[in-house]
Amino acid sequence: MQLAVLTLFPQMFAAITEHGVTGRAVRESKLTLTPVNPRDFTTDRHGTVDDRPFGGGPGMVMKIEPLAKALASAKSIVGEDALVVYLTPQGEPLTQGLVDELAQRSNVVLIAGRYEGIDERFIEAEVHREISIGDYVLSGGELPAMVLIDAMARKLPGVLGHQDSATQDSFSGELDNLLDCPHYTRPVEYAGRHVPDVLLSGNHEAIRRWRLKQALGRTWQRRPELLQARRAAGLCKEEDALLAEYIEEHSTDKSNTE
Ligand code: ADE
């Protein structure tokens, strides 16, 4: 996958190109990430990339010309047919489904805005998708762009070490729309708390069922609206039964402590 990012802070992207799973994907050329700085395309001696908003009010707006030239440069690098994505709180919410869809693309240009945002005419003329990473406002689109890049990188063939890690993630594959189950490693006992016996049993079928039950139960407790989405897709008989067991066990827990 070839990515370019329009950003006034290109150094920020070292956080993902030099570390962890995304860093390895870059080193192995499964992902290329080219920051393009609109300031490099300004012609005045101050390198002006922003201006006051028409109509008045606080803050500044990113000017069209440096962005347009930076976008042309980005497309010359990743391809003229690249999908152009603008990160903004006004965009469609980022979900695993949207990540999976975007990860299919081979060329993407991400636009990370600063200040109050970018001139609306540039969005109308050049942007294909506007995406938000959540209902809160950050100081710029760089962190949201990195969130999206990290999530997409995990979906690229050969990027994750263990073959199954991506499909076993919360929100993906087998556990679609479910939160993840709890995880444990050594020691077997910590501060009087034991690892659940079933995980030490070596019984793979029992372990699979326990994990599915925990995933269903946690989702029921913490994010019931996700369970609705999965129900719509059709909870199977086994899942119905496991969730019923979980609810039964947890209502007993409660009455024991009250
Ligand atoms: N830019 C600032 N805040 C943002 C958010 N929540 N999502 C995407 N881009 C943003």
Tab-separated table of N, CA and C in Angstrom, residues 3 13 39 42 56 58 75 79 81 85 93 97 109 115 118 124 147-148 185 190 201 218 228 237 244:
chain	number	residue	atom	x	y	z
A	3	LEU	N	1.052	5.185	0.652
A	3	LEU	CA	0.360	6.288	1.313
A	3	LEU	C	1.182	7.561	1.212
A	13	PHE	N	5.217	11.624	12.000
A	13	PHE	CA	4.902	10.292	11.468
A	13	PHE	C	6.000	9.264	11.748
A	39	ARG	N	3.828	23.533	3.296
A	39	ARG	CA	4.701	24.715	3.450
A	39	ARG	C	5.816	24.720	2.398
A	42	THR	N	4.845	26.860	-0.765
A	42	THR	CA	4.481	28.276	-0.665
A	42	THR	C	5.521	29.103	-1.416
A	56	GLY	N	-15.088	36.535	9.399
A	56	GLY	CA	-14.554	36.828	10.725
A	56	GLY	C	-14.589	35.636	11.651
A	58	PRO	N	-12.708	33.530	15.251
A	58	PRO	CA	-11.387	33.147	15.742
A	58	PRO	C	-10.717	32.120	14.843
A	75	LYS	N	0.096	12.951	-5.328
A	75	LYS	CA	-0.453	12.037	-6.345
A	75	LYS	C	0.614	11.600	-7.332
A	79	GLY	N	0.258	7.896	-7.047
A	79	GLY	CA	-0.628	7.556	-8.170
A	79	GLY	C	-1.771	8.547	-8.306
A	81	ASP	N	-4.664	8.082	-9.348
A	81	ASP	CA	-5.969	7.509	-9.010
A	81	ASP	C	-6.153	7.310	-7.504
A	85	VAL	N	-8.381	11.238	1.344
A	85	VAL	CA	-9.122	11.168	2.613
A	85	VAL	C	-8.728	12.358	3.489
A	93	PRO	N	-17.803	8.300	10.954
A	93	PRO	CA	-17.057	7.663	12.033
A	93	PRO	C	-16.209	6.491	11.533
A	97	GLY	N	-15.140	-1.839	9.939
A	97	GLY	CA	-15.644	-2.067	8.581
A	97	GLY	C	-15.050	-1.079	7.584
A	109	VAL	N	-4.118	9.104	-0.336
A	109	VAL	CA	-3.532	10.349	0.183
A	109	VAL	C	-4.382	10.785	1.373
A	115	TYR	N	-5.202	24.207	12.521
A	115	TYR	CA	-6.016	25.410	12.712
A	115	TYR	C	-7.496	25.049	12.740
A	118	ILE	N	-9.632	23.328	6.768
A	118	ILE	CA	-9.168	23.736	5.448
A	118	ILE	C	-10.318	24.344	4.655
A	124	GLU	N	-14.486	20.116	-1.377
A	124	GLU	CA	-15.465	19.806	-2.435
A	124	GLU	C	-14.788	19.320	-3.703
A	147	VAL	N	-3.758	6.937	13.442
A	147	VAL	CA	-4.712	5.907	13.904
A	147	VAL	C	-5.207	5.098	12.706
A	148	LEU	N	-5.609	5.805	11.658
A	148	LEU	CA	-6.120	5.126	10.459
A	148	LEU	C	-5.026	4.282	9.794
A	185	THR	N	-1.072	-14.417	31.117
A	185	THR	CA	0.193	-15.133	30.931
A	185	THR	C	0.781	-15.411	32.307
A	190	TYR	N	-1.317	-14.344	40.795
A	190	TYR	CA	-0.802	-12.999	41.076
A	190	TYR	C	-1.704	-12.341	42.116
A	201	SER	N	-6.043	-26.108	30.926
A	201	SER	CA	-6.516	-27.495	30.764
A	201	SER	C	-5.958	-28.186	29.524
A	218	ARG	N	-18.798	-9.955	28.030
A	218	ARG	CA	-18.250	-8.605	28.202
A	218	ARG	C	-18.950	-7.609	27.300
A	228	GLN	N	-26.436	-5.922	19.794
A	228	GLN	CA	-27.609	-5.742	18.919
A	228	GLN	C	-27.190	-5.920	17.457
A	237	LYS	N	-26.953	-20.672	17.795
A	237	LYS	CA	-27.477	-21.374	18.974
A	237	LYS	C	-26.439	-21.465	20.079
A	244	ALA	N	-26.352	-16.887	27.654
A	244	ALA	CA	-27.315	-17.183	28.730
A	244	ALA	C	-26.575	-17.711	29.962
